Amino acid sequence: MSDPLGPVGFVLGGGGMLGASEVGMLAALLDAGIRPDIIVGTSVGAINGAALAVDPTTRAIERLTDLWYELGTSDVFDGGPARQLATVAKHGHLHANTTLRNRLRAELPAEIEDLPVTFQCVAASIEYARAHWFTRGPLVEAVLASCAVPALLPPVKIGSEHFVDGGVVDSIPVGRAVELGAQTVFVLHVGHIEKPLRPPRWPWEAGLVAFEIARRHGFSDALAKLPEEVRAHILPTGENSGPAVAVRYRSTTGVRRRIERARVATAAYLADAGLAATERPAEKPTEKPTEKPTEAPAEKAAQNPDQSGTSGGGERTGAD
C-alpha cells in the first residue's frame, strides 16, 4: 500500500531549553503512527533528531525525556558566576563541552551513515562563513557542532574547520528536508514566533533581538518557497505564554510539563488535520530515500538563526 503522506520529513529547530517541547511533539507523531523517512535538525533539534534517528520508536521518547531532565541537573552547564567569568576570560566561552560530549556518546552510535533513518544536521563554518551539512562521519561531533552556541559552548573543530551553532545559518531547515525528497514535512518549532518583538532595553538584548529577527525572516522565507506539492505541518507547543526570545538555557523547571503539553497539543492538531489515524507501513524500507544533495556544505542553505519557535500549529503548502 502506498503511503498517502509520501516521504515524511521531521524538521527540528533550535530553542535552548524550550527544545524539550520537541520531545512531546515527537511523542504525539509516533503515537499517531507517523514515522520519519528523513530527519534534519539544528542546534538542540540536532540532539533530539539524532536520538530519534537512532531508534524511531517510543523508546527514544523515554530516553530523550530522561536526557532533558539530566541536562539541567547534571554538570553539563556547571559553574557559578566567578568560574564562568574565568572561563570566558581564558577561553571565550562559558562552559566546556566535555560533559555533554560524554553524555551524547552514551546515547548515540558512531557514524551518521549507520543510522536506520536518514539524518542530517547543520552547523556554521567559521573559516568559510557558510552552512555545513553533516551527512556522514562521527555523529556525536556533528551534533556537538550543531549545538555549539557562540559564547556558551566552544566551537567544535572537525578536520581543518571550526563550527558553531547551526542556528546561525539555518534555524529551521525546512528547505533541506524538501531537498532530500520529503513531500510531507512536520516542523517542530518551539517558542513564540507569532509574538511581536520589542526594542531591546539592555545591551545584551540587542544581539538576541537581531538574531530573532533574522531567524523569523528566514523561516517565513523558507515556507514561502515550498514547492506546491509539499505540505508542511507546523506543530504546536501548547504553551500560551513565555518570552518572545529565549534566554534561559539551564533551567529544568517544568521540563516534563512542557513535554506533556506539547504532546497533548500536537495530538489534538494531528486529529484535527485528519492525521491521527494515518496508517504507516509496519516495516521501514531497507533503503533510505535518495539524498539529492550528497556533499556538505550545502550551497543553498537558508539564512535563519536559532532560538525558539511557535506555540500554535498550522498547515502550509507551496501554494499558500
PDB file of C-alpha atoms in Angstrom:
ATOM      1  CA  MET A   1       0.000   0.000   0.000  1.00  0.00           C
ATOM      2  CA  SER A   2       1.404   3.394  -0.935  1.00  0.00           C
ATOM      3  CA  ASP A   3       1.860   5.924   1.815  1.00  0.00           C
ATOM      4  CA  PRO A   4      -0.544   8.883   1.352  1.00  0.00           C
ATOM      5  CA  LEU A   5       1.916  11.207   3.055  1.00  0.00           C
ATOM      6  CA  GLY A   6       4.767  10.345   0.698  1.00  0.00           C
ATOM      7  CA  PRO A   7       8.282  10.561   2.117  1.00  0.00           C
ATOM      8  CA  VAL A   8       7.936  12.173   5.549  1.00  0.00           C
ATOM      9  CA  GLY A   9      10.433  14.677   6.912  1.00  0.00           C
ATOM     10  CA  PHE A  10      10.779  15.781  10.526  1.00  0.00           C
ATOM     11  CA  VAL A  11      12.379  19.242  10.850  1.00  0.00           C
ATOM     12  CA  LEU A  12      13.660  20.071  14.331  1.00  0.00           C
ATOM     13  CA  GLY A  13      14.690  23.645  15.023  1.00  0.00           C
ATOM     14  CA  GLY A  14      16.682  25.170  17.855  1.00  0.00           C
ATOM     15  CA  GLY A  15      15.410  26.761  21.045  1.00  0.00           C
ATOM     16  CA  GLY A  16      17.623  26.085  24.055  1.00  0.00           C
ATOM     17  CA  MET A  17      15.716  24.569  26.988  1.00  0.00           C
ATOM     18  CA  LEU A  18      12.474  25.219  25.099  1.00  0.00           C
ATOM     19  CA  GLY A  19      13.570  22.344  22.873  1.00  0.00           C
ATOM     20  CA  ALA A  20      12.064  19.973  25.424  1.00  0.00           C
ATOM     21  CA  SER A  21       8.736  20.684  23.724  1.00  0.00           C
ATOM     22  CA  GLU A  22      10.036  18.876  20.644  1.00  0.00           C
ATOM     23  CA  VAL A  23      10.089  15.650  22.650  1.00  0.00           C
ATOM     24  CA  GLY A  24       6.350  15.948  23.248  1.00  0.00           C
ATOM     25  CA  MET A  25       5.739  16.691  19.560  1.00  0.00           C
ATOM     26  CA  LEU A  26       7.759  13.625  18.564  1.00  0.00           C
ATOM     27  CA  ALA A  27       5.799  11.510  21.030  1.00  0.00           C
ATOM     28  CA  ALA A  28       2.481  12.622  19.503  1.00  0.00           C
ATOM     29  CA  LEU A  29       3.711  11.909  15.974  1.00  0.00           C
ATOM     30  CA  LEU A  30       4.800   8.402  16.931  1.00  0.00           C
ATOM     31  CA  ASP A  31       1.530   7.837  18.807  1.00  0.00           C
ATOM     32  CA  ALA A  32      -0.292   8.716  15.582  1.00  0.00           C
ATOM     33  CA  GLY A  33       1.709   6.133  13.662  1.00  0.00           C
ATOM     34  CA  ILE A  34       3.694   8.747  11.760  1.00  0.00           C
ATOM     35  CA  ARG A  35       7.308   7.710  11.239  1.00  0.00           C
ATOM     36  CA  PRO A  36      10.041   9.794   9.616  1.00  0.00           C
ATOM     37  CA  ASP A  37      11.883   8.879   6.437  1.00  0.00           C
ATOM     38  CA  ILE A  38      14.108  11.952   6.790  1.00  0.00           C
ATOM     39  CA  ILE A  39      15.195  13.880   9.895  1.00  0.00           C
ATOM     40  CA  VAL A  40      17.022  17.207   9.783  1.00  0.00           C
ATOM     41  CA  GLY A  41      17.985  19.213  12.835  1.00  0.00           C
ATOM     42  CA  THR A  42      19.600  22.394  14.028  1.00  0.00           C
ATOM     43  CA  SER A  43      21.142  23.145  17.416  1.00  0.00           C
ATOM     44  CA  VAL A  44      19.169  21.419  20.174  1.00  0.00           C
ATOM     45  CA  GLY A  45      16.972  19.978  17.422  1.00  0.00           C
ATOM     46  CA  ALA A  46      20.049  18.063  16.270  1.00  0.00           C
ATOM     47  CA  ILE A  47      20.197  16.333  19.667  1.00  0.00           C
ATOM     48  CA  ASN A  48      16.518  15.405  19.586  1.00  0.00           C
ATOM     49  CA  GLY A  49      16.619  14.406  15.926  1.00  0.00           C
ATOM     50  CA  ALA A  50      19.719  12.255  16.279  1.00  0.00           C
ATOM     51  CA  ALA A  51      18.236  10.367  19.226  1.00  0.00           C
ATOM     52  CA  LEU A  52      15.102   9.621  17.209  1.00  0.00           C
ATOM     53  CA  ALA A  53      17.112   8.586  14.148  1.00  0.00           C
ATOM     54  CA  VAL A  54      18.940   6.039  16.295  1.00  0.00           C
ATOM     55  CA  ASP A  55      15.663   4.398  17.319  1.00  0.00           C
ATOM     56  CA  PRO A  56      12.484   5.869  15.741  1.00  0.00           C
ATOM     57  CA  THR A  57      10.185   4.326  18.352  1.00  0.00           C
ATOM     58  CA  THR A  58       8.656   5.334  21.671  1.00  0.00           C
ATOM     59  CA  ARG A  59      11.816   4.102  23.402  1.00  0.00           C
ATOM     60  CA  ALA A  60      13.568   7.187  22.041  1.00  0.00           C
ATOM     61  CA  ILE A  61      10.958   9.395  23.726  1.00  0.00           C
ATOM     62  CA  GLU A  62      11.690   7.820  27.089  1.00  0.00           C
ATOM     63  CA  ARG A  63      15.431   8.305  26.656  1.00  0.00           C
ATOM     64  CA  LEU A  64      15.002  11.911  25.493  1.00  0.00           C
ATOM     65  CA  THR A  65      12.756  12.756  28.437  1.00  0.00           C
ATOM     66  CA  ASP A  66      15.420  11.500  30.829  1.00  0.00           C
ATOM     67  CA  LEU A  67      18.165  13.269  28.872  1.00  0.00           C
ATOM     68  CA  TRP A  68      16.379  16.615  29.003  1.00  0.00           C
ATOM     69  CA  TYR A  69      15.951  16.404  32.732  1.00  0.00           C
ATOM     70  CA  GLU A  70      19.603  15.453  33.161  1.00  0.00           C
ATOM     71  CA  LEU A  71      20.821  18.360  31.018  1.00  0.00           C
ATOM     72  CA  GLY A  72      19.730  20.783  33.708  1.00  0.00           C
ATOM     73  CA  THR A  73      20.511  18.717  36.800  1.00  0.00           C
ATOM     74  CA  SER A  74      23.942  17.430  35.751  1.00  0.00           C
ATOM     75  CA  ASP A  75      27.181  19.377  35.382  1.00  0.00           C
ATOM     76  CA  VAL A  76      26.774  19.990  31.642  1.00  0.00           C
ATOM     77  CA  PHE A  77      26.321  23.697  32.400  1.00  0.00           C
ATOM     78  CA  ASP A  78      28.078  23.862  35.728  1.00  0.00           C
ATOM     79  CA  GLY A  79      29.946  26.638  37.482  1.00  0.00           C
ATOM     80  CA  GLY A  80      28.965  29.804  39.312  1.00  0.00           C
ATOM     81  CA  PRO A  81      29.469  33.373  38.066  1.00  0.00           C
ATOM     82  CA  ALA A  82      33.109  33.559  39.181  1.00  0.00           C
ATOM     83  CA  ARG A  83      34.059  30.315  37.466  1.00  0.00           C
ATOM     84  CA  GLN A  84      32.162  31.266  34.327  1.00  0.00           C
ATOM     85  CA  LEU A  85      33.875  34.656  34.195  1.00  0.00           C
ATOM     86  CA  ALA A  86      37.264  32.968  34.491  1.00  0.00           C
ATOM     87  CA  THR A  87      36.348  30.518  31.706  1.00  0.00           C
ATOM     88  CA  VAL A  88      35.222  33.325  29.432  1.00  0.00           C
ATOM     89  CA  ALA A  89      38.407  35.308  30.067  1.00  0.00           C
ATOM     90  CA  LYS A  90      40.590  32.300  29.313  1.00  0.00           C
ATOM     91  CA  HIS A  91      38.681  30.501  26.569  1.00  0.00           C
ATOM     92  CA  GLY A  92      35.987  32.863  25.221  1.00  0.00           C
ATOM     93  CA  HIS A  93      33.008  30.716  26.260  1.00  0.00           C
ATOM     94  CA  LEU A  94      31.060  29.984  29.447  1.00  0.00           C
ATOM     95  CA  HIS A  95      31.172  26.176  29.539  1.00  0.00           C
ATOM     96  CA  ALA A  96      33.301  23.304  28.272  1.00  0.00           C
ATOM     97  CA  ASN A  97      31.552  20.660  26.165  1.00  0.00           C
ATOM     98  CA  THR A  98      33.288  17.630  27.695  1.00  0.00           C
ATOM     99  CA  THR A  99      30.359  16.514  29.838  1.00  0.00           C
ATOM    100  CA  LEU A 100      27.866  16.974  27.028  1.00  0.00           C
ATOM    101  CA  ARG A 101      30.131  15.042  24.633  1.00  0.00           C
ATOM    102  CA  ASN A 102      30.376  12.129  27.060  1.00  0.00           C
ATOM    103  CA  ARG A 103      26.616  12.131  27.630  1.00  0.00           C
ATOM    104  CA  LEU A 104      25.942  12.055  23.894  1.00  0.00           C
ATOM    105  CA  ARG A 105      28.447   9.269  23.349  1.00  0.00           C
ATOM    106  CA  ALA A 106      26.437   7.147  25.750  1.00  0.00           C
ATOM    107  CA  GLU A 107      23.294   7.645  23.651  1.00  0.00           C
ATOM    108  CA  LEU A 108      24.390   7.925  20.027  1.00  0.00           C
ATOM    109  CA  PRO A 109      26.166   5.435  17.728  1.00  0.00           C
ATOM    110  CA  ALA A 110      29.422   6.171  15.993  1.00  0.00           C
ATOM    111  CA  GLU A 111      28.558   7.125  12.403  1.00  0.00           C
ATOM    112  CA  ILE A 112      25.748   9.092  10.748  1.00  0.00           C
ATOM    113  CA  GLU A 113      25.597   6.681   7.811  1.00  0.00           C
ATOM    114  CA  ASP A 114      24.857   3.773  10.180  1.00  0.00           C
ATOM    115  CA  LEU A 115      21.530   5.252  11.319  1.00  0.00           C
ATOM    116  CA  PRO A 116      18.331   3.440  10.260  1.00  0.00           C
ATOM    117  CA  VAL A 117      16.752   6.772   9.223  1.00  0.00           C
ATOM    118  CA  THR A 118      18.317   9.440   7.016  1.00  0.00           C
ATOM    119  CA  PHE A 119      19.621  12.109   9.376  1.00  0.00           C
ATOM    120  CA  GLN A 120      21.479  15.349   8.754  1.00  0.00           C
ATOM    121  CA  CYS A 121      22.319  18.318  10.948  1.00  0.00           C
ATOM    122  CA  VAL A 122      23.771  21.717  10.153  1.00  0.00           C
ATOM    123  CA  ALA A 123      26.469  23.892  11.700  1.00  0.00           C
ATOM    124  CA  ALA A 124      28.097  27.169  10.710  1.00  0.00           C
ATOM    125  CA  SER A 125      31.680  27.061   9.467  1.00  0.00           C
ATOM    126  CA  ILE A 126      33.736  29.878  10.967  1.00  0.00           C
ATOM    127  CA  GLU A 127      36.516  29.757   8.378  1.00  0.00           C
ATOM    128  CA  TYR A 128      34.209  29.733   5.349  1.00  0.00           C
ATOM    129  CA  ALA A 129      31.208  31.602   6.790  1.00  0.00           C
ATOM    130  CA  ARG A 130      28.699  29.146   5.370  1.00  0.00           C
ATOM    131  CA  ALA A 131      26.353  26.328   6.298  1.00  0.00           C
ATOM    132  CA  HIS A 132      27.881  22.880   6.545  1.00  0.00           C
ATOM    133  CA  TRP A 133      25.559  19.888   6.460  1.00  0.00           C
ATOM    134  CA  PHE A 134      26.851  16.769   8.145  1.00  0.00           C
ATOM    135  CA  THR A 135      25.748  13.801   6.040  1.00  0.00           C
ATOM    136  CA  ARG A 136      28.261  11.185   7.167  1.00  0.00           C
ATOM    137  CA  GLY A 137      31.004  10.692   9.712  1.00  0.00           C
ATOM    138  CA  PRO A 138      31.042  10.820  13.545  1.00  0.00           C
ATOM    139  CA  LEU A 139      27.540  11.555  14.806  1.00  0.00           C
ATOM    140  CA  VAL A 140      28.448  12.960  18.213  1.00  0.00           C
ATOM    141  CA  GLU A 141      30.894  15.515  16.832  1.00  0.00           C
ATOM    142  CA  ALA A 142      28.362  16.643  14.221  1.00  0.00           C
ATOM    143  CA  VAL A 143      25.667  17.124  16.864  1.00  0.00           C
ATOM    144  CA  LEU A 144      28.078  18.950  19.167  1.00  0.00           C
ATOM    145  CA  ALA A 145      28.991  21.300  16.315  1.00  0.00           C
ATOM    146  CA  SER A 146      25.342  21.952  15.507  1.00  0.00           C
ATOM    147  CA  CYS A 147      24.537  22.965  19.096  1.00  0.00           C
ATOM    148  CA  ALA A 148      27.732  24.905  19.890  1.00  0.00           C
ATOM    149  CA  VAL A 149      26.001  28.158  20.832  1.00  0.00           C
ATOM    150  CA  PRO A 150      28.529  31.002  20.454  1.00  0.00           C
ATOM    151  CA  ALA A 151      29.919  32.227  23.802  1.00  0.00           C
ATOM    152  CA  LEU A 152      28.039  29.466  25.640  1.00  0.00           C
ATOM    153  CA  LEU A 153      29.956  26.438  24.306  1.00  0.00           C
ATOM    154  CA  PRO A 154      33.278  26.255  22.437  1.00  0.00           C
ATOM    155  CA  PRO A 155      33.463  25.899  18.657  1.00  0.00           C
ATOM    156  CA  VAL A 156      33.932  22.296  17.562  1.00  0.00           C
ATOM    157  CA  LYS A 157      36.899  21.502  15.340  1.00  0.00           C
ATOM    158  CA  ILE A 158      36.305  18.863  12.692  1.00  0.00           C
ATOM    159  CA  GLY A 159      39.039  18.430  10.137  1.00  0.00           C
ATOM    160  CA  SER A 160      40.517  21.837   9.395  1.00  0.00           C
ATOM    161  CA  GLU A 161      37.342  23.814  10.227  1.00  0.00           C
ATOM    162  CA  HIS A 162      35.743  25.163  13.373  1.00  0.00           C
ATOM    163  CA  PHE A 163      31.962  25.049  13.685  1.00  0.00           C
ATOM    164  CA  VAL A 164      29.362  26.846  15.787  1.00  0.00           C
ATOM    165  CA  ASP A 165      25.614  26.531  16.274  1.00  0.00           C
ATOM    166  CA  GLY A 166      23.651  25.726  13.122  1.00  0.00           C
ATOM    167  CA  GLY A 167      21.000  28.249  14.094  1.00  0.00           C
ATOM    168  CA  VAL A 168      23.339  30.958  12.854  1.00  0.00           C
ATOM    169  CA  VAL A 169      22.771  29.803   9.253  1.00  0.00           C
ATOM    170  CA  ASP A 170      19.590  27.683   9.191  1.00  0.00           C
ATOM    171  CA  SER A 171      17.473  27.704  12.317  1.00  0.00           C
ATOM    172  CA  ILE A 172      14.514  25.712  10.996  1.00  0.00           C
ATOM    173  CA  PRO A 173      15.787  23.764   7.950  1.00  0.00           C
ATOM    174  CA  VAL A 174      12.540  23.105   6.113  1.00  0.00           C
ATOM    175  CA  GLY A 175      14.236  23.564   2.740  1.00  0.00           C
ATOM    176  CA  ARG A 176      16.793  20.867   3.449  1.00  0.00           C
ATOM    177  CA  ALA A 177      14.095  18.283   4.160  1.00  0.00           C
ATOM    178  CA  VAL A 178      12.459  19.142   0.825  1.00  0.00           C
ATOM    179  CA  GLU A 179      15.798  18.863  -0.989  1.00  0.00           C
ATOM    180  CA  LEU A 180      16.162  15.370   0.439  1.00  0.00           C
ATOM    181  CA  GLY A 181      12.793  14.350  -1.012  1.00  0.00           C
ATOM    182  CA  ALA A 182      10.235  14.961   1.736  1.00  0.00           C
ATOM    183  CA  GLN A 183       6.699  15.522   0.439  1.00  0.00           C
ATOM    184  CA  THR A 184       5.118  15.943   3.880  1.00  0.00           C
ATOM    185  CA  VAL A 185       7.091  17.956   6.413  1.00  0.00           C
ATOM    186  CA  PHE A 186       6.375  18.172  10.129  1.00  0.00           C
ATOM    187  CA  VAL A 187       8.033  21.256  11.605  1.00  0.00           C
ATOM    188  CA  LEU A 188       8.938  21.025  15.286  1.00  0.00           C
ATOM    189  CA  HIS A 189       9.357  24.674  16.048  1.00  0.00           C
ATOM    190  CA  VAL A 190       9.408  25.986  19.625  1.00  0.00           C
ATOM    191  CA  GLY A 191       8.890  29.382  21.218  1.00  0.00           C
ATOM    192  CA  HIS A 192       6.573  32.196  20.147  1.00  0.00           C
ATOM    193  CA  ILE A 193       7.327  33.249  16.584  1.00  0.00           C
ATOM    194  CA  GLU A 194       3.902  34.889  16.339  1.00  0.00           C
ATOM    195  CA  LYS A 195       4.576  37.104  19.358  1.00  0.00           C
ATOM    196  CA  PRO A 196       5.754  40.610  18.378  1.00  0.00           C
ATOM    197  CA  LEU A 197       9.255  41.558  19.404  1.00  0.00           C
ATOM    198  CA  ARG A 198      10.029  44.723  21.338  1.00  0.00           C
ATOM    199  CA  PRO A 199      13.024  47.034  21.097  1.00  0.00           C
ATOM    200  CA  PRO A 200      15.910  45.906  23.342  1.00  0.00           C
ATOM    201  CA  ARG A 201      16.239  47.665  26.689  1.00  0.00           C
ATOM    202  CA  TRP A 202      19.655  46.308  27.655  1.00  0.00           C
ATOM    203  CA  PRO A 203      22.872  45.878  25.661  1.00  0.00           C
ATOM    204  CA  TRP A 204      22.789  42.072  25.885  1.00  0.00           C
ATOM    205  CA  GLU A 205      19.259  42.036  24.462  1.00  0.00           C
ATOM    206  CA  ALA A 206      20.314  43.768  21.242  1.00  0.00           C
ATOM    207  CA  GLY A 207      22.095  40.741  19.793  1.00  0.00           C
ATOM    208  CA  LEU A 208      19.269  38.397  20.778  1.00  0.00           C
ATOM    209  CA  VAL A 209      16.644  40.577  19.119  1.00  0.00           C
ATOM    210  CA  ALA A 210      18.716  40.894  15.932  1.00  0.00           C
ATOM    211  CA  PHE A 211      19.215  37.118  15.951  1.00  0.00           C
ATOM    212  CA  GLU A 212      15.476  36.556  16.360  1.00  0.00           C
ATOM    213  CA  ILE A 213      14.589  38.928  13.511  1.00  0.00           C
ATOM    214  CA  ALA A 214      16.888  37.045  11.153  1.00  0.00           C
ATOM    215  CA  ARG A 215      15.542  33.684  12.355  1.00  0.00           C
ATOM    216  CA  ARG A 216      11.922  34.632  11.793  1.00  0.00           C
ATOM    217  CA  HIS A 217      12.639  36.147   8.403  1.00  0.00           C
ATOM    218  CA  GLY A 218      14.487  33.030   7.285  1.00  0.00           C
ATOM    219  CA  PHE A 219      11.698  30.710   8.394  1.00  0.00           C
ATOM    220  CA  SER A 220       8.999  32.761   6.663  1.00  0.00           C
ATOM    221  CA  ASP A 221      11.088  32.872   3.506  1.00  0.00           C
ATOM    222  CA  ALA A 222      11.598  29.096   3.564  1.00  0.00           C
ATOM    223  CA  LEU A 223       7.862  28.453   3.902  1.00  0.00           C
ATOM    224  CA  ALA A 224       7.104  30.847   1.040  1.00  0.00           C
ATOM    225  CA  LYS A 225       9.465  28.899  -1.223  1.00  0.00           C
ATOM    226  CA  LEU A 226       7.941  25.480  -0.621  1.00  0.00           C
ATOM    227  CA  PRO A 227       7.007  23.618  -3.829  1.00  0.00           C
ATOM    228  CA  GLU A 228       3.274  23.328  -4.423  1.00  0.00           C
ATOM    229  CA  GLU A 229       3.275  19.566  -3.902  1.00  0.00           C
ATOM    230  CA  VAL A 230       4.875  19.779  -0.445  1.00  0.00           C
ATOM    231  CA  ARG A 231       2.687  20.012   2.637  1.00  0.00           C
ATOM    232  CA  ALA A 232       4.171  21.452   5.813  1.00  0.00           C
ATOM    233  CA  HIS A 233       2.595  20.992   9.230  1.00  0.00           C
ATOM    234  CA  ILE A 234       3.839  23.438  11.879  1.00  0.00           C
ATOM    235  CA  LEU A 235       3.244  21.661  15.154  1.00  0.00           C
ATOM    236  CA  PRO A 236       2.056  23.466  18.318  1.00  0.00           C
ATOM    237  CA  THR A 237       3.888  23.505  21.641  1.00  0.00           C
ATOM    238  CA  GLY A 238       0.810  24.003  23.786  1.00  0.00           C
ATOM    239  CA  GLU A 239       2.492  26.959  25.502  1.00  0.00           C
ATOM    240  CA  ASN A 240       0.370  30.106  25.597  1.00  0.00           C
ATOM    241  CA  SER A 241       2.845  32.308  27.400  1.00  0.00           C
ATOM    242  CA  GLY A 242       6.560  32.860  27.562  1.00  0.00           C
ATOM    243  CA  PRO A 243       9.230  35.187  26.213  1.00  0.00           C
ATOM    244  CA  ALA A 244       9.421  36.055  22.524  1.00  0.00           C
ATOM    245  CA  VAL A 245      13.172  35.477  22.746  1.00  0.00           C
ATOM    246  CA  ALA A 246      14.535  32.580  24.799  1.00  0.00           C
ATOM    247  CA  VAL A 247      17.460  33.465  27.069  1.00  0.00           C
ATOM    248  CA  ARG A 248      17.499  30.761  29.771  1.00  0.00           C
ATOM    249  CA  TYR A 249      19.476  27.656  28.890  1.00  0.00           C
ATOM    250  CA  ARG A 250      19.952  25.538  32.011  1.00  0.00           C
ATOM    251  CA  SER A 251      16.715  25.672  33.966  1.00  0.00           C
ATOM    252  CA  THR A 252      14.784  22.391  34.016  1.00  0.00           C
ATOM    253  CA  THR A 253      11.760  23.975  35.660  1.00  0.00           C
ATOM    254  CA  GLY A 254       8.676  22.481  34.053  1.00  0.00           C
ATOM    255  CA  VAL A 255      10.523  20.275  31.545  1.00  0.00           C
ATOM    256  CA  ARG A 256       8.201  17.314  31.956  1.00  0.00           C
ATOM    257  CA  ARG A 257       5.185  19.627  31.944  1.00  0.00           C
ATOM    258  CA  ARG A 258       6.431  21.258  28.748  1.00  0.00           C
ATOM    259  CA  ILE A 259       6.868  17.859  27.095  1.00  0.00           C
ATOM    260  CA  GLU A 260       3.370  16.739  28.077  1.00  0.00           C
ATOM    261  CA  ARG A 261       1.727  19.987  26.931  1.00  0.00           C
ATOM    262  CA  ALA A 262       3.377  19.712  23.537  1.00  0.00           C
ATOM    263  CA  ARG A 263       2.314  16.084  23.262  1.00  0.00           C
ATOM    264  CA  VAL A 264      -1.323  16.898  24.015  1.00  0.00           C
ATOM    265  CA  ALA A 265      -1.414  19.974  21.745  1.00  0.00           C
ATOM    266  CA  THR A 266       0.237  18.150  18.844  1.00  0.00           C
ATOM    267  CA  ALA A 267      -2.060  15.141  19.234  1.00  0.00           C
ATOM    268  CA  ALA A 268      -5.067  17.471  19.011  1.00  0.00           C
ATOM    269  CA  TYR A 269      -3.598  19.187  15.944  1.00  0.00           C
ATOM    270  CA  LEU A 270      -2.993  15.863  14.188  1.00  0.00           C
ATOM    271  CA  ALA A 271      -6.554  14.747  14.969  1.00  0.00           C
ATOM    272  CA  ASP A 272      -7.987  17.976  13.564  1.00  0.00           C
ATOM    273  CA  ALA A 273      -5.830  17.562  10.451  1.00  0.00           C
ATOM    274  CA  GLY A 274      -7.100  14.028   9.922  1.00  0.00           C
ATOM    275  CA  LEU A 275      -3.681  12.536  10.603  1.00  0.00           C
ATOM    276  CA  ALA A 276      -4.249  10.842  13.943  1.00  0.00           C
ATOM    277  CA  ALA A 277      -5.169   7.533  12.334  1.00  0.00           C
ATOM    278  CA  THR A 278      -2.651   7.720   9.487  1.00  0.00           C
ATOM    279  CA  GLU A 279      -1.501   4.220   8.642  1.00  0.00           C
ATOM    280  CA  ARG A 280       2.224   3.947   8.175  1.00  0.00           C
ATOM    281  CA  PRO A 281       3.997   0.870   6.807  1.00  0.00           C
ATOM    282  CA  ALA A 282       4.662  -1.708   9.503  1.00  0.00           C
ATOM    283  CA  GLU A 283       8.276  -2.038   8.428  1.00  0.00           C
ATOM    284  CA  LYS A 284      10.672   0.699   7.453  1.00  0.00           C
ATOM    285  CA  PRO A 285      12.098   0.319   3.940  1.00  0.00           C
ATOM    286  CA  THR A 286      15.603  -1.110   3.880  1.00  0.00           C
ATOM    287  CA  GLU A 287      16.848   1.704   1.661  1.00  0.00           C
ATOM    288  CA  LYS A 288      16.924   5.328   2.709  1.00  0.00           C
ATOM    289  CA  PRO A 289      15.373   7.978   0.419  1.00  0.00           C
ATOM    290  CA  THR A 290      17.754   9.177  -2.252  1.00  0.00           C
ATOM    291  CA  GLU A 291      19.767  12.092  -0.938  1.00  0.00           C
ATOM    292  CA  LYS A 292      19.725  14.727  -3.625  1.00  0.00           C
ATOM    293  CA  PRO A 293      22.428  16.931  -2.040  1.00  0.00           C
ATOM    294  CA  THR A 294      25.189  14.396  -1.372  1.00  0.00           C
ATOM    295  CA  GLU A 295      28.007  16.659  -0.303  1.00  0.00           C
ATOM    296  CA  ALA A 296      28.255  19.143   2.518  1.00  0.00           C
ATOM    297  CA  PRO A 297      28.312  22.071   2.870  1.00  0.00           C
ATOM    298  CA  ALA A 298      25.015  22.962   1.251  1.00  0.00           C
ATOM    299  CA  GLU A 299      25.212  25.799  -1.202  1.00  0.00           C
ATOM    300  CA  LYS A 300      21.592  26.883  -0.830  1.00  0.00           C
ATOM    301  CA  ALA A 301      21.230  26.857   2.955  1.00  0.00           C
ATOM    302  CA  ALA A 302      18.631  29.340   4.166  1.00  0.00           C
ATOM    303  CA  GLN A 303      19.958  32.054   6.419  1.00  0.00           C
ATOM    304  CA  ASN A 304      17.874  31.949   9.556  1.00  0.00           C
ATOM    305  CA  PRO A 305      19.216  31.656  13.121  1.00  0.00           C
ATOM    306  CA  ASP A 306      18.292  29.721  16.254  1.00  0.00           C
ATOM    307  CA  GLN A 307      16.423  30.056  19.470  1.00  0.00           C
ATOM    308  CA  SER A 308      12.665  29.494  19.635  1.00  0.00           C
ATOM    309  CA  GLY A 309       9.501  28.752  17.614  1.00  0.00           C
ATOM    310  CA  THR A 310       5.714  28.902  17.500  1.00  0.00           C
ATOM    311  CA  SER A 311       3.105  27.984  20.084  1.00  0.00           C
ATOM    312  CA  GLY A 312       0.360  27.488  17.534  1.00  0.00           C
ATOM    313  CA  GLY A 313       0.158  24.906  14.763  1.00  0.00           C
ATOM    314  CA  GLY A 314      -0.785  25.184  11.142  1.00  0.00           C
ATOM    315  CA  GLU A 315      -0.553  23.613   7.724  1.00  0.00           C
ATOM    316  CA  ARG A 316       1.229  25.222   4.795  1.00  0.00           C
ATOM    317  CA  THR A 317       1.650  24.214   1.192  1.00  0.00           C
ATOM    318  CA  GLY A 318       3.718  25.709  -1.564  1.00  0.00           C
ATOM    319  CA  ALA A 319       0.539  27.224  -2.948  1.00  0.00           C
ATOM    320  CA  ASP A 320      -0.243  29.164   0.257  1.00  0.00           C
TER     321      ASP A 320
END
